[in-house]
PDB file of C-alpha atoms in Angstrom:
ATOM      1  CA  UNK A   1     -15.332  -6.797  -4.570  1.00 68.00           C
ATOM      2  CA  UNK A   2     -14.925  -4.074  -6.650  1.00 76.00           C
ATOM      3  CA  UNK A   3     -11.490  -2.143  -5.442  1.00 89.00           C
ATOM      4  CA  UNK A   4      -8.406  -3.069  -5.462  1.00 91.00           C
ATOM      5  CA  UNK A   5      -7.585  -4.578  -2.364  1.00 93.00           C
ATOM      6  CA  UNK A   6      -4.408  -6.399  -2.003  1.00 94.00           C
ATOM      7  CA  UNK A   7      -3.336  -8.442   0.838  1.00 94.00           C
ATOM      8  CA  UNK A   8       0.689  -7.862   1.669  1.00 94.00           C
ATOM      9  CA  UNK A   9       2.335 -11.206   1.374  1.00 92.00           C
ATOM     10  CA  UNK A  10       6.403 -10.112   1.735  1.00 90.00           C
ATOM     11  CA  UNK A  11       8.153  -6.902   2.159  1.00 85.00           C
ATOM     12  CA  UNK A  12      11.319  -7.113   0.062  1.00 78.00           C
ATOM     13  CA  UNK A  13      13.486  -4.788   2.440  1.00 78.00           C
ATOM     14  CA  UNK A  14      13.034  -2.914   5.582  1.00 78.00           C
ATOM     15  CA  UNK A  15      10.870  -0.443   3.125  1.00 83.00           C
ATOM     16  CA  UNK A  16       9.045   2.764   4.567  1.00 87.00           C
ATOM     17  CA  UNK A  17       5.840   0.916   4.753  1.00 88.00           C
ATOM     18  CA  UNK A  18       7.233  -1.701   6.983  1.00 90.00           C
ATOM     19  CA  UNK A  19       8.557   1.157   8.920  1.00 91.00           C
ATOM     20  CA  UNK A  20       5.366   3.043   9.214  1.00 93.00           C
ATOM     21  CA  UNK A  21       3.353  -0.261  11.278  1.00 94.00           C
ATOM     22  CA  UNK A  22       2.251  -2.367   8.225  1.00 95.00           C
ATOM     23  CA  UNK A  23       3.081  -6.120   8.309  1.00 95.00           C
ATOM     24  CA  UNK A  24       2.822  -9.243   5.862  1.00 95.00           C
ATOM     25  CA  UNK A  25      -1.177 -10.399   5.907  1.00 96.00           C
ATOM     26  CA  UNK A  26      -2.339  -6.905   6.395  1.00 97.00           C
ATOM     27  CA  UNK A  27      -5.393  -5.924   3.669  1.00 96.00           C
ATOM     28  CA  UNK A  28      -4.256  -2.807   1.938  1.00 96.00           C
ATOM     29  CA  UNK A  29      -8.155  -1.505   0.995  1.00 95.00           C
ATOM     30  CA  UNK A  30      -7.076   2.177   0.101  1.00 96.00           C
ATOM     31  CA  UNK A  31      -4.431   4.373  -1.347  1.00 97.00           C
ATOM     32  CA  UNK A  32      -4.826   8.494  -0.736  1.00 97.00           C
ATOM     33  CA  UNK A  33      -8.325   7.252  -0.679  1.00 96.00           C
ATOM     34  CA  UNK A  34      -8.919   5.416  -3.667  1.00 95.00           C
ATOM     35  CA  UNK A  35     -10.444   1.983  -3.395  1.00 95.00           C
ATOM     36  CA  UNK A  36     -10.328   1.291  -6.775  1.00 93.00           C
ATOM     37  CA  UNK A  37      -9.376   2.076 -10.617  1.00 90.00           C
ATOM     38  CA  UNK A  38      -9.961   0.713 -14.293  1.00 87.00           C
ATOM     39  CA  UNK A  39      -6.781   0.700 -14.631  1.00 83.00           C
ATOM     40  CA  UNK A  40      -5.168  -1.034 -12.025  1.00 87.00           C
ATOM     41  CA  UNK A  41      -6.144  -4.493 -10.273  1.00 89.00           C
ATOM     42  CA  UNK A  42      -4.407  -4.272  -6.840  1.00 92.00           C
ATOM     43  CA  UNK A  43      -2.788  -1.721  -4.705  1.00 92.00           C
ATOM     44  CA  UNK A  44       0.807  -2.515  -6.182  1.00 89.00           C
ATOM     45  CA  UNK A  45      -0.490  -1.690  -9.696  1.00 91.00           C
ATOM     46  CA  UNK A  46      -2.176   1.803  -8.407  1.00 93.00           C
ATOM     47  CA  UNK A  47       0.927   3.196  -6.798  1.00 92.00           C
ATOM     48  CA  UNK A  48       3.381   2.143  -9.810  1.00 89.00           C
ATOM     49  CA  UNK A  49       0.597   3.957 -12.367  1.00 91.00           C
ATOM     50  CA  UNK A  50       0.233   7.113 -10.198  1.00 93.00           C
ATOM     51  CA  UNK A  51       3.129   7.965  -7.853  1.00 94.00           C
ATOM     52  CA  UNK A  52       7.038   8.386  -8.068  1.00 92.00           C
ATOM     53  CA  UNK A  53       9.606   7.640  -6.160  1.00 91.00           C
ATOM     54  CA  UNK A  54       9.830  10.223  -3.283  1.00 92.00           C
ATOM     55  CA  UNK A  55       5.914  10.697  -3.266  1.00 95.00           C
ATOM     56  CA  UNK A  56       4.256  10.294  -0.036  1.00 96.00           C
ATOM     57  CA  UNK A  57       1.212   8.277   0.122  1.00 97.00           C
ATOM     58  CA  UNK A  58      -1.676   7.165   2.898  1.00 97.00           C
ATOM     59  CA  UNK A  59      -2.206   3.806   3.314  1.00 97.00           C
ATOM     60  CA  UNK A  60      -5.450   2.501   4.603  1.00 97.00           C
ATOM     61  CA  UNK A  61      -5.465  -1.105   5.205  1.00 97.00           C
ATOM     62  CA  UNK A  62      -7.085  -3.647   7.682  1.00 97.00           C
ATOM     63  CA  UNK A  63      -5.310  -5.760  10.201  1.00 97.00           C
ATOM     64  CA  UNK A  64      -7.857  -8.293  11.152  1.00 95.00           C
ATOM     65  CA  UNK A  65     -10.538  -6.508  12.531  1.00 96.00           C
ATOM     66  CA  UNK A  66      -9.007  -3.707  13.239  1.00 97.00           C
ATOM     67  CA  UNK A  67      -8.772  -1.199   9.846  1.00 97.00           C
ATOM     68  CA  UNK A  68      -5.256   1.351  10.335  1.00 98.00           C
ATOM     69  CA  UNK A  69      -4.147   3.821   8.287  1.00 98.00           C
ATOM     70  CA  UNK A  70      -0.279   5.065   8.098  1.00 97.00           C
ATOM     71  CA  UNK A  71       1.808   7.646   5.882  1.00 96.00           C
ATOM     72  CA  UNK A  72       5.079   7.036   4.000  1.00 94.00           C
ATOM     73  CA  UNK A  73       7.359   8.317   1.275  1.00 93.00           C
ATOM     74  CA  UNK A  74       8.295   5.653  -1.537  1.00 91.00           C
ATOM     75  CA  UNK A  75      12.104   4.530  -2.112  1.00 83.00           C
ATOM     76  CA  UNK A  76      13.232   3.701  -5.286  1.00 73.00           C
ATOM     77  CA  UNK A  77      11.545   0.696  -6.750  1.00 63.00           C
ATOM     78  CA  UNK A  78      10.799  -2.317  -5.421  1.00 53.00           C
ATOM     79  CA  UNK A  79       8.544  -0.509  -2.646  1.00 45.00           C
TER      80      UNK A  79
END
Protein backbone atom coordinates (compact mmCIF):
# COMPACT_ATOMS: atom_id res chain seq x y z
CA UNK A 1 0.00 0.00 0.00
CA UNK A 2 2.81 1.95 0.46
CA UNK A 3 5.06 1.65 -2.98
CA UNK A 4 4.46 2.58 -6.01
CA UNK A 5 2.96 -0.08 -7.81
CA UNK A 6 1.48 0.56 -11.12
CA UNK A 7 -0.52 -1.75 -13.14
CA UNK A 8 0.46 -1.46 -17.16
CA UNK A 9 -2.68 -0.53 -18.96
CA UNK A 10 -1.17 0.20 -22.84
CA UNK A 11 2.19 0.10 -24.33
CA UNK A 12 2.37 3.01 -26.78
CA UNK A 13 4.85 1.20 -29.30
CA UNK A 14 6.58 -2.04 -29.59
CA UNK A 15 8.87 -0.43 -26.59
CA UNK A 16 11.83 -2.50 -24.96
CA UNK A 17 9.65 -3.47 -22.13
CA UNK A 18 7.13 -5.07 -24.33
CA UNK A 19 10.06 -6.72 -25.88
CA UNK A 20 11.59 -8.00 -22.74
CA UNK A 21 8.03 -10.35 -21.71
CA UNK A 22 5.91 -7.61 -19.99
CA UNK A 23 2.26 -7.25 -21.16
CA UNK A 24 -0.80 -4.80 -20.51
CA UNK A 25 -2.37 -5.90 -16.81
CA UNK A 26 0.96 -6.88 -15.52
CA UNK A 27 1.69 -5.18 -11.74
CA UNK A 28 4.96 -3.38 -12.04
CA UNK A 29 5.87 -3.63 -7.93
CA UNK A 30 9.66 -2.68 -8.36
CA UNK A 31 12.17 -0.68 -10.27
CA UNK A 32 16.20 -1.61 -9.68
CA UNK A 33 14.60 -2.57 -6.47
CA UNK A 34 12.79 0.24 -5.23
CA UNK A 35 9.21 -0.26 -4.18
CA UNK A 36 8.63 3.05 -3.40
CA UNK A 37 9.62 6.96 -3.14
CA UNK A 38 8.30 10.40 -1.67
CA UNK A 39 8.63 11.61 -4.61
CA UNK A 40 7.01 9.66 -7.05
CA UNK A 41 3.42 7.90 -6.94
CA UNK A 42 3.73 5.08 -9.55
CA UNK A 43 6.38 3.34 -11.46
CA UNK A 44 6.01 5.80 -14.55
CA UNK A 45 6.79 8.76 -12.24
CA UNK A 46 10.04 6.86 -10.67
CA UNK A 47 11.71 6.11 -13.95
CA UNK A 48 11.01 9.74 -15.54
CA UNK A 49 12.59 11.31 -11.99
CA UNK A 50 15.63 8.95 -11.96
CA UNK A 51 16.71 7.46 -15.31
CA UNK A 52 17.55 8.74 -18.94
CA UNK A 53 17.03 7.66 -22.00
CA UNK A 54 19.54 4.82 -22.79
CA UNK A 55 19.60 3.69 -19.01
CA UNK A 56 18.93 0.15 -18.38
CA UNK A 57 16.60 -0.73 -15.71
CA UNK A 58 15.12 -4.14 -13.84
CA UNK A 59 11.71 -4.50 -13.77
CA UNK A 60 10.03 -6.56 -11.16
CA UNK A 61 6.43 -6.94 -11.65
CA UNK A 62 3.67 -9.62 -11.04
CA UNK A 63 1.68 -11.43 -13.65
CA UNK A 64 -1.13 -12.91 -11.72
CA UNK A 65 0.32 -15.07 -9.39
CA UNK A 66 3.25 -15.48 -10.79
CA UNK A 67 5.86 -12.31 -9.82
CA UNK A 68 8.75 -11.94 -13.07
CA UNK A 69 11.38 -9.81 -13.32
CA UNK A 70 13.03 -8.62 -16.84
CA UNK A 71 15.88 -6.05 -17.97
CA UNK A 72 15.67 -3.30 -20.61
CA UNK A 73 17.26 -0.13 -21.90
CA UNK A 74 14.79 2.98 -22.25
CA UNK A 75 14.09 4.66 -25.82
CA UNK A 76 13.47 8.06 -26.08
CA UNK A 77 10.35 9.16 -24.34
CA UNK A 78 7.24 7.85 -24.28
CA UNK A 79 8.72 4.46 -22.75
Amino acid sequence: PDGFATRVTKFWSNTHGKQAGMREDDVVIAINGETMSPLAINAMIYIRTHFETGDEIRVRYRRGELEKETSFKLRAKPW
